[in-house]
Short mmCIF file of C-alpha atoms in Angstrom, two decimals:
data_model
loop_
_atom_site.label_atom_id
_atom_site.label_comp_id
_atom_site.label_asym_id
_atom_site.label_seq_id
_atom_site.Cartn_x
_atom_site.Cartn_y
_atom_site.Cartn_z
CA UNK A 1 0.42 0.22 0.19
CA UNK A 2 2.65 2.17 0.96
CA UNK A 3 4.25 1.75 -2.81
CA UNK A 4 1.10 2.95 -4.14
CA UNK A 5 0.79 6.43 -2.60
CA UNK A 6 1.71 8.08 -5.46
CA UNK A 7 -0.99 6.83 -7.54
CA UNK A 8 -3.31 7.07 -4.42
CA UNK A 9 -2.36 10.90 -4.51
CA UNK A 10 -2.85 11.22 -8.38
CA UNK A 11 -6.68 9.82 -8.00
CA UNK A 12 -7.37 11.71 -5.06
CA UNK A 13 -6.11 15.12 -7.14
CA UNK A 14 -7.45 14.32 -10.18
CA UNK A 15 -9.60 17.43 -11.49
CA UNK A 16 -12.23 18.46 -13.92
CA UNK A 17 -12.50 21.69 -15.72
CA UNK A 18 -15.75 22.67 -15.96
CA UNK A 19 -18.11 25.50 -17.50
CA UNK A 20 -20.89 25.97 -15.58
CA UNK A 21 -23.71 27.90 -17.75
CA UNK A 22 -27.45 28.91 -16.42
CA UNK A 23 -30.20 27.30 -18.48
CA UNK A 24 -31.57 29.48 -20.91
CA UNK A 25 -34.84 29.89 -19.39
CA UNK A 26 -34.12 30.22 -16.00
CA UNK A 27 -35.79 33.71 -14.82
CA UNK A 28 -32.37 36.16 -14.31
CA UNK A 29 -32.57 39.80 -13.59
CA UNK A 30 -29.42 40.55 -15.69
CA UNK A 31 -26.95 38.24 -17.97
CA UNK A 32 -25.80 35.62 -15.95
CA UNK A 33 -22.15 34.99 -16.80
CA UNK A 34 -20.92 31.34 -17.10
CA UNK A 35 -18.61 29.86 -13.81
CA UNK A 36 -15.43 28.51 -14.35
CA UNK A 37 -14.36 25.41 -11.63
CA UNK A 38 -11.92 22.42 -11.53
CA UNK A 39 -13.98 19.92 -10.02
CA UNK A 40 -12.21 17.17 -8.14
CA UNK A 41 -12.98 13.27 -9.72
CA UNK A 42 -13.52 11.81 -6.29
CA UNK A 43 -16.17 13.94 -4.82
CA UNK A 44 -19.66 14.72 -5.66
CA UNK A 45 -21.66 17.41 -7.34
CA UNK A 46 -23.53 18.93 -4.91
CA UNK A 47 -20.72 18.73 -2.05
CA UNK A 48 -18.40 20.73 -4.39
CA UNK A 49 -20.19 23.45 -6.09
CA UNK A 50 -21.60 25.74 -3.51
CA UNK A 51 -19.97 28.56 -5.06
CA UNK A 52 -21.93 28.24 -8.48
CA UNK A 53 -24.88 28.13 -6.63
CA UNK A 54 -23.89 31.40 -4.81
CA UNK A 55 -22.60 33.16 -8.25
CA UNK A 56 -26.00 32.65 -9.82
CA UNK A 57 -28.47 33.77 -7.31
CA UNK A 58 -26.47 37.04 -7.37
CA UNK A 59 -28.26 37.48 -11.01
CA UNK A 60 -32.02 36.08 -10.16
CA UNK A 61 -35.11 36.14 -7.30
CA UNK A 62 -35.01 34.07 -4.30
CA UNK A 63 -38.77 33.09 -5.58
CA UNK A 64 -37.25 32.02 -8.92
CA UNK A 65 -34.83 29.48 -7.07
CA UNK A 66 -35.50 25.77 -6.15
CA UNK A 67 -33.06 22.84 -5.93
CA UNK A 68 -30.18 23.29 -8.28
CA UNK A 69 -29.26 20.12 -10.43
CA UNK A 70 -27.31 19.80 -13.77
CA UNK A 71 -27.51 18.85 -16.86
CA UNK A 72 -24.38 17.79 -19.78
CA UNK A 73 -26.55 18.04 -23.29
CA UNK A 74 -29.57 17.19 -21.99
CA UNK A 75 -28.95 14.39 -19.21
CA UNK A 76 -29.81 15.14 -15.91
CA UNK A 77 -26.79 14.80 -14.38
CA UNK A 78 -26.84 11.97 -11.02
CA UNK A 79 -25.19 13.43 -8.14
CA UNK A 80 -24.82 10.98 -5.74
CA UNK A 81 -22.36 9.47 -8.49
CA UNK A 82 -18.94 10.48 -8.47
CA UNK A 83 -18.02 13.29 -10.69
CA UNK A 84 -15.00 11.56 -12.22
CA UNK A 85 -17.66 8.30 -12.81
CA UNK A 86 -20.19 11.10 -14.50
CA UNK A 87 -17.66 12.81 -16.73
CA UNK A 88 -16.23 9.27 -17.91
CA UNK A 89 -19.60 8.10 -18.72
CA UNK A 90 -21.35 11.29 -20.60
CA UNK A 91 -18.37 13.64 -21.38
CA UNK A 92 -14.87 12.01 -22.31
CA UNK A 93 -14.88 12.02 -25.62
CA UNK A 94 -16.06 15.97 -25.73
CA UNK A 95 -13.56 18.55 -25.62
CA UNK A 96 -12.59 20.63 -22.42
CA UNK A 97 -13.68 22.28 -20.57
CA UNK A 98 -16.83 19.98 -19.53
CA UNK A 99 -19.87 21.91 -19.98
CA UNK A 100 -22.69 21.47 -17.60
CA UNK A 101 -25.86 23.72 -17.57
CA UNK A 102 -27.47 24.75 -14.16
CA UNK A 103 -31.30 24.53 -13.61
CA UNK A 104 -32.95 25.78 -10.67
CA UNK A 105 -36.78 25.03 -11.92
CA UNK A 106 -38.20 21.86 -13.21
CA UNK A 107 -36.37 19.00 -10.76
CA UNK A 108 -36.46 15.82 -12.79
CA UNK A 109 -38.42 13.73 -10.41
CA UNK A 110 -37.76 10.39 -12.67
CA UNK A 111 -33.90 10.55 -13.07
CA UNK A 112 -32.68 12.35 -10.02
CA UNK A 113 -32.36 11.59 -6.16
CA UNK A 114 -32.66 15.33 -4.57
CA UNK A 115 -30.19 16.60 -2.29
CA UNK A 116 -31.49 18.85 0.07
CA UNK A 117 -28.68 19.15 2.68
CA UNK A 118 -24.82 17.85 2.75
CA UNK A 119 -26.26 15.31 5.55
CA UNK A 120 -27.90 13.49 2.61
CA UNK A 121 -24.62 12.97 0.59
CA UNK A 122 -22.85 11.88 4.09
CA UNK A 123 -25.37 9.63 4.04
CA UNK A 124 -24.94 8.24 0.80
CA UNK A 125 -20.94 7.91 0.92
CA UNK A 126 -20.79 6.52 4.41
CA UNK A 127 -23.75 3.90 2.80
CA UNK A 128 -21.35 2.99 0.07
CA UNK A 129 -18.49 2.79 2.52
CA UNK A 130 -20.35 0.00 4.48
CA UNK A 131 -21.56 -2.13 1.32
CA UNK A 132 -18.24 -2.67 -0.06
CA UNK A 133 -16.69 -3.27 3.77
CA UNK A 134 -20.04 -5.92 4.12
CA UNK A 135 -18.06 -7.58 0.81
CA UNK A 136 -14.59 -7.12 1.62
CA UNK A 137 -14.58 -8.06 5.72
CA UNK A 138 -18.50 -9.05 6.54
CA UNK A 139 -18.70 -5.14 7.83
CA UNK A 140 -15.88 -6.48 10.23
CA UNK A 141 -13.73 -3.33 9.69
CA UNK A 142 -16.10 -0.80 9.52
CA UNK A 143 -17.76 -1.43 12.34
CA UNK A 144 -14.85 -1.79 14.66
CA UNK A 145 -14.08 1.97 13.67
CA UNK A 146 -15.80 4.48 16.40
CA UNK A 147 -17.91 6.97 15.28
CA UNK A 148 -15.02 9.81 14.76
CA UNK A 149 -13.37 7.46 12.72
CA UNK A 150 -16.38 7.66 10.44
CA UNK A 151 -16.64 11.06 10.65
CA UNK A 152 -12.97 11.95 9.42
CA UNK A 153 -13.66 9.79 6.67
CA UNK A 154 -16.41 11.69 5.51
CA UNK A 155 -14.39 15.32 6.72
CA UNK A 156 -11.51 13.89 4.73
CA UNK A 157 -13.67 13.77 1.73
CA UNK A 158 -15.46 16.55 2.06
CA UNK A 159 -12.77 19.24 2.83
CA UNK A 160 -10.45 17.28 0.49
CA UNK A 161 -7.94 16.18 2.74
CA UNK A 162 -5.92 13.18 1.41
CA UNK A 163 -4.03 12.33 4.43
CA UNK A 164 -7.04 12.71 6.83
CA UNK A 165 -9.10 10.64 4.71
CA UNK A 166 -6.28 8.16 4.14
CA UNK A 167 -5.24 7.74 7.69
CA UNK A 168 -8.83 5.68 8.16
CA UNK A 169 -9.43 4.38 4.22
CA UNK A 170 -6.55 2.31 4.67
CA UNK A 171 -7.84 0.33 7.28
CA UNK A 172 -10.71 -0.41 4.50
CA UNK A 173 -8.20 -1.33 2.50
CA UNK A 174 -6.01 -3.04 4.26
CA UNK A 175 -5.80 -7.51 3.77
CA UNK A 176 -4.02 -8.70 5.77
CA UNK A 177 -3.23 -12.27 4.26
CA UNK A 178 -2.92 -14.07 7.39
CA UNK A 179 -6.56 -13.22 8.07
CA UNK A 180 -8.09 -14.67 4.91
CA UNK A 181 -7.93 -10.92 2.99
CA UNK A 182 -10.80 -9.66 1.21
CA UNK A 183 -13.61 -12.20 1.19
CA UNK A 184 -14.78 -10.51 -1.99
CA UNK A 185 -13.77 -7.80 -4.15
CA UNK A 186 -16.53 -5.02 -4.69
CA UNK A 187 -16.70 -3.01 -7.86
CA UNK A 188 -19.15 -1.12 -9.92
CA UNK A 189 -19.37 -1.52 -13.42
CA UNK A 190 -20.94 1.21 -15.54
CA UNK A 191 -22.14 0.29 -19.09
CA UNK A 192 -23.39 2.87 -21.63
CA UNK A 193 -25.63 1.42 -24.00
CA UNK A 194 -26.71 2.42 -27.48
CA UNK A 195 -30.63 1.79 -27.62
CA UNK A 196 -32.33 3.20 -30.62
CA UNK A 197 -29.33 5.60 -30.85
CA UNK A 198 -30.29 6.85 -27.58
CA UNK A 199 -26.98 6.33 -24.73
CA UNK A 200 -28.57 4.42 -21.87
CA UNK A 201 -26.56 3.97 -18.74
CA UNK A 202 -26.74 0.67 -16.96
CA UNK A 203 -25.32 0.44 -13.82
CA UNK A 204 -24.02 -3.27 -13.01
CA UNK A 205 -23.55 -3.36 -9.67
CA UNK A 206 -20.94 -5.27 -7.51
CA UNK A 207 -19.77 -8.29 -8.65
CA UNK A 208 -18.32 -10.49 -5.94
CA UNK A 209 -15.55 -12.70 -7.38
CA UNK A 210 -14.15 -14.99 -4.80
CA UNK A 211 -10.27 -14.66 -5.07
CA UNK B 1 -36.98 9.97 -8.50
CA UNK B 2 -40.64 8.00 -9.05
CA UNK B 3 -41.73 4.52 -11.01
CA UNK B 4 -45.31 3.44 -11.35
CA UNK B 5 -44.01 -0.42 -11.50
CA UNK B 6 -46.35 -2.71 -10.19
CA UNK B 7 -47.03 -3.79 -6.48
CA UNK B 8 -44.47 -6.96 -5.78
CA UNK B 9 -47.13 -9.62 -5.15
CA UNK B 10 -47.25 -12.21 -2.12
CA UNK B 11 -44.74 -15.31 -2.15
CA UNK B 12 -47.76 -18.24 -2.53
CA UNK B 13 -47.07 -20.92 0.17
CA UNK B 14 -48.04 -23.72 -2.63
CA UNK B 15 -46.38 -21.45 -5.15
CA UNK B 16 -48.82 -21.51 -8.31
CA UNK B 17 -47.60 -19.51 -11.52
CA UNK B 18 -48.05 -16.04 -10.59
CA UNK B 19 -50.08 -14.85 -14.00
CA UNK B 20 -47.69 -11.64 -15.09
CA UNK B 21 -49.43 -8.64 -15.00
CA UNK B 22 -48.79 -5.89 -17.94
CA UNK B 23 -46.11 -3.55 -17.19
CA UNK B 24 -45.19 -0.11 -18.05
CA UNK B 25 -42.22 -1.43 -20.59
CA UNK B 26 -41.37 -4.15 -22.15
CA UNK B 27 -38.74 -5.80 -20.35
CA UNK B 28 -35.95 -8.78 -21.57
CA UNK B 29 -37.25 -12.13 -20.02
CA UNK B 30 -34.51 -11.94 -17.33
CA UNK B 31 -36.32 -8.67 -16.17
CA UNK B 32 -39.16 -10.37 -15.53
CA UNK B 33 -37.86 -12.59 -12.99
CA UNK B 34 -38.46 -11.96 -9.44
CA UNK B 35 -36.59 -12.64 -6.35
CA UNK B 36 -37.93 -13.25 -2.75
CA UNK B 37 -37.42 -10.78 -0.37
CA UNK B 38 -38.02 -10.92 3.41
CA UNK B 39 -38.94 -7.94 5.25
CA UNK B 40 -38.42 -6.64 8.73
CA UNK B 41 -39.24 -4.04 10.96
CA UNK B 42 -36.91 -2.17 13.11
CA UNK B 43 -38.52 -0.98 16.36
CA UNK B 44 -41.34 0.53 16.54
CA UNK B 45 -41.69 0.86 13.12
CA UNK B 46 -45.33 -1.08 12.32
CA UNK B 47 -44.83 -5.07 11.19
CA UNK B 48 -45.89 -5.61 7.97
CA UNK B 49 -48.83 -8.33 8.00
CA UNK B 50 -47.19 -9.96 4.88
CA UNK B 51 -43.60 -10.25 5.41
CA UNK B 52 -42.91 -12.32 2.16
CA UNK B 53 -42.82 -10.80 -1.48
CA UNK B 54 -41.72 -11.78 -4.55
CA UNK B 55 -40.21 -8.88 -6.09
CA UNK B 56 -39.30 -8.22 -10.00
CA UNK B 57 -35.15 -8.21 -9.92
CA UNK B 58 -35.14 -4.42 -11.67
CA UNK B 59 -37.43 -2.85 -8.73
CA UNK B 60 -35.28 -0.41 -7.60
CA UNK B 61 -35.07 0.14 -3.75
CA UNK B 62 -37.07 3.84 -3.50
CA UNK B 63 -39.95 1.86 -5.22
CA UNK B 64 -40.03 -1.18 -2.61
CA UNK B 65 -39.57 1.55 -0.06
CA UNK B 66 -42.91 3.49 -1.02
CA UNK B 67 -44.68 0.51 -1.49
CA UNK B 68 -44.26 -0.94 2.08
CA UNK B 69 -44.84 2.73 3.16
CA UNK B 70 -48.23 2.59 1.09
CA UNK B 71 -48.72 -0.82 2.49
CA UNK B 72 -48.63 0.61 6.12
CA UNK B 73 -50.74 3.39 5.41
CA UNK B 74 -53.29 0.74 4.20
CA UNK B 75 -53.04 -1.21 6.86
CA UNK B 76 -53.27 1.51 9.04
CA UNK B 77 -56.35 2.89 6.96
CA UNK B 78 -58.34 -0.27 7.22
CA UNK B 79 -58.33 -0.52 10.94
CA UNK B 80 -59.50 3.43 10.88
CA UNK B 81 -62.27 3.14 9.03
CA UNK B 82 -63.73 0.24 11.57
CA UNK B 83 -62.97 2.55 14.59
CA UNK B 84 -63.10 6.45 13.60
CA UNK B 85 -65.59 8.77 11.36
CA UNK B 86 -62.45 8.99 8.97
CA UNK B 87 -64.12 7.85 5.74
CA UNK B 88 -62.19 8.89 3.26
CA UNK B 89 -59.92 6.09 2.70
CA UNK B 90 -57.86 8.06 0.97
CA UNK B 91 -53.65 6.84 1.10
CA UNK B 92 -51.66 9.68 2.82
CA UNK B 93 -48.71 11.22 1.05
CA UNK B 94 -46.39 8.15 0.81
CA UNK B 95 -42.90 8.36 3.16
CA UNK B 96 -40.52 6.55 2.36
CA UNK B 97 -39.12 4.28 4.63
CA UNK B 98 -35.56 3.48 5.36
CA UNK B 99 -34.02 0.35 3.95
CA UNK B 100 -30.83 -1.53 5.11
CA UNK B 101 -29.21 -4.59 4.09
CA UNK B 102 -27.34 -6.98 6.36
CA UNK B 103 -28.44 -4.51 9.55
CA UNK B 104 -25.55 -2.47 8.49
CA UNK B 105 -26.00 -0.15 5.28
CA UNK B 106 -28.79 1.96 3.48
CA UNK B 107 -28.25 1.04 -0.55
CA UNK B 108 -28.87 3.89 -3.02
CA UNK B 109 -32.25 4.24 -3.84
CA UNK B 110 -32.05 3.36 -7.31
CA UNK B 111 -30.46 0.35 -6.82
CA UNK B 112 -32.29 -2.31 -8.50
CA UNK B 113 -33.09 -5.13 -5.83
CA UNK B 114 -32.05 -8.34 -8.00
CA UNK B 115 -28.37 -7.04 -7.79
CA UNK B 116 -28.55 -6.94 -4.09
CA UNK B 117 -29.96 -10.13 -3.89
CA UNK B 118 -27.22 -11.12 -5.76
CA UNK B 119 -24.54 -9.70 -3.46
CA UNK B 120 -26.52 -10.04 -0.23
CA UNK B 121 -29.00 -12.67 -0.32
CA UNK B 122 -28.87 -16.02 1.29
CA UNK B 123 -30.90 -19.37 1.74
CA UNK B 124 -32.67 -18.27 -1.57
CA UNK B 125 -33.92 -14.30 -0.14
CA UNK B 126 -32.89 -11.11 0.50
CA UNK B 127 -33.34 -10.18 4.40
CA UNK B 128 -34.61 -6.38 3.94
CA UNK B 129 -34.89 -4.26 7.14
CA UNK B 130 -37.34 -1.00 7.34
CA UNK B 131 -37.68 1.29 9.47
CA UNK B 132 -39.32 4.95 9.84
CA UNK B 133 -36.54 6.89 10.95
CA UNK B 134 -32.27 6.69 10.43
CA UNK B 135 -31.47 2.71 12.25
CA UNK B 136 -27.79 2.06 11.59
CA UNK B 137 -27.08 5.49 9.57
#
């Protein structure tokens, strides 16, 4: 694991240059300028776009603002997918910066989960970690960690603190062979299907492969 | 997210063939396959009279959660009709329950139960705990 530290850092600090443009039908008091941001691949859209919201709220009335959501070329972006995944799925063949459209109305209920607060993102993130550990260590490692350790994992991600995050995450990523190692290796495969020319994303989840 | 899929069917004890009800989209034969789900209540959450359900593999956790809520409200309403003056019988706005796997994590609402079954099922069924509030968050 120590040898992989460079790789781990490269993965953690991966960034996608993004241009946020307000949807043309949103009601504004004056012209809305696009907003540029470097998005962390390992994080979640709703966690890192407070600045985007603040920027566009400057030219909008409060009554015209509902829950913020994003689309890329007409496809609503699922905030609960990591940003790097969203980019790789939807826009890997397009030129940078990644052009995302920002909405404050007509939330697409059928396509997106609501995200009323950061605690929702935290709950989703921690559930993913627990789900993975259920497969790796029958949940023993995550359950042996204290609540403050769980909090440190989350805070590390939220505040972009590599060392803080990995101090805890390494416990989940260790597989001592004398203790049998990982029971199963969890991973998710996201497939982009073409059905009648319309790209469709199919999520086929953790396939347990016994080592 | 919301979807309007049909309700899960109860598992019959003598296993007669369940007639296929029409669905909104025509899935492949694979998607029509069902898995057995055992629902367990947590804490003082009402216990469903029927616990064993046959659920389509492609059904989402959120859809199942909404179904449980509606089902529980329906059971509560049945009691209300006999005991109070409230005869409206209208279902209350469904509130999603919290769903847990292995009594440890809450799967993503858009996760398909079929996939959960493959990863976490045992003895031919998927055991899910449901709760009105966060239990193992």
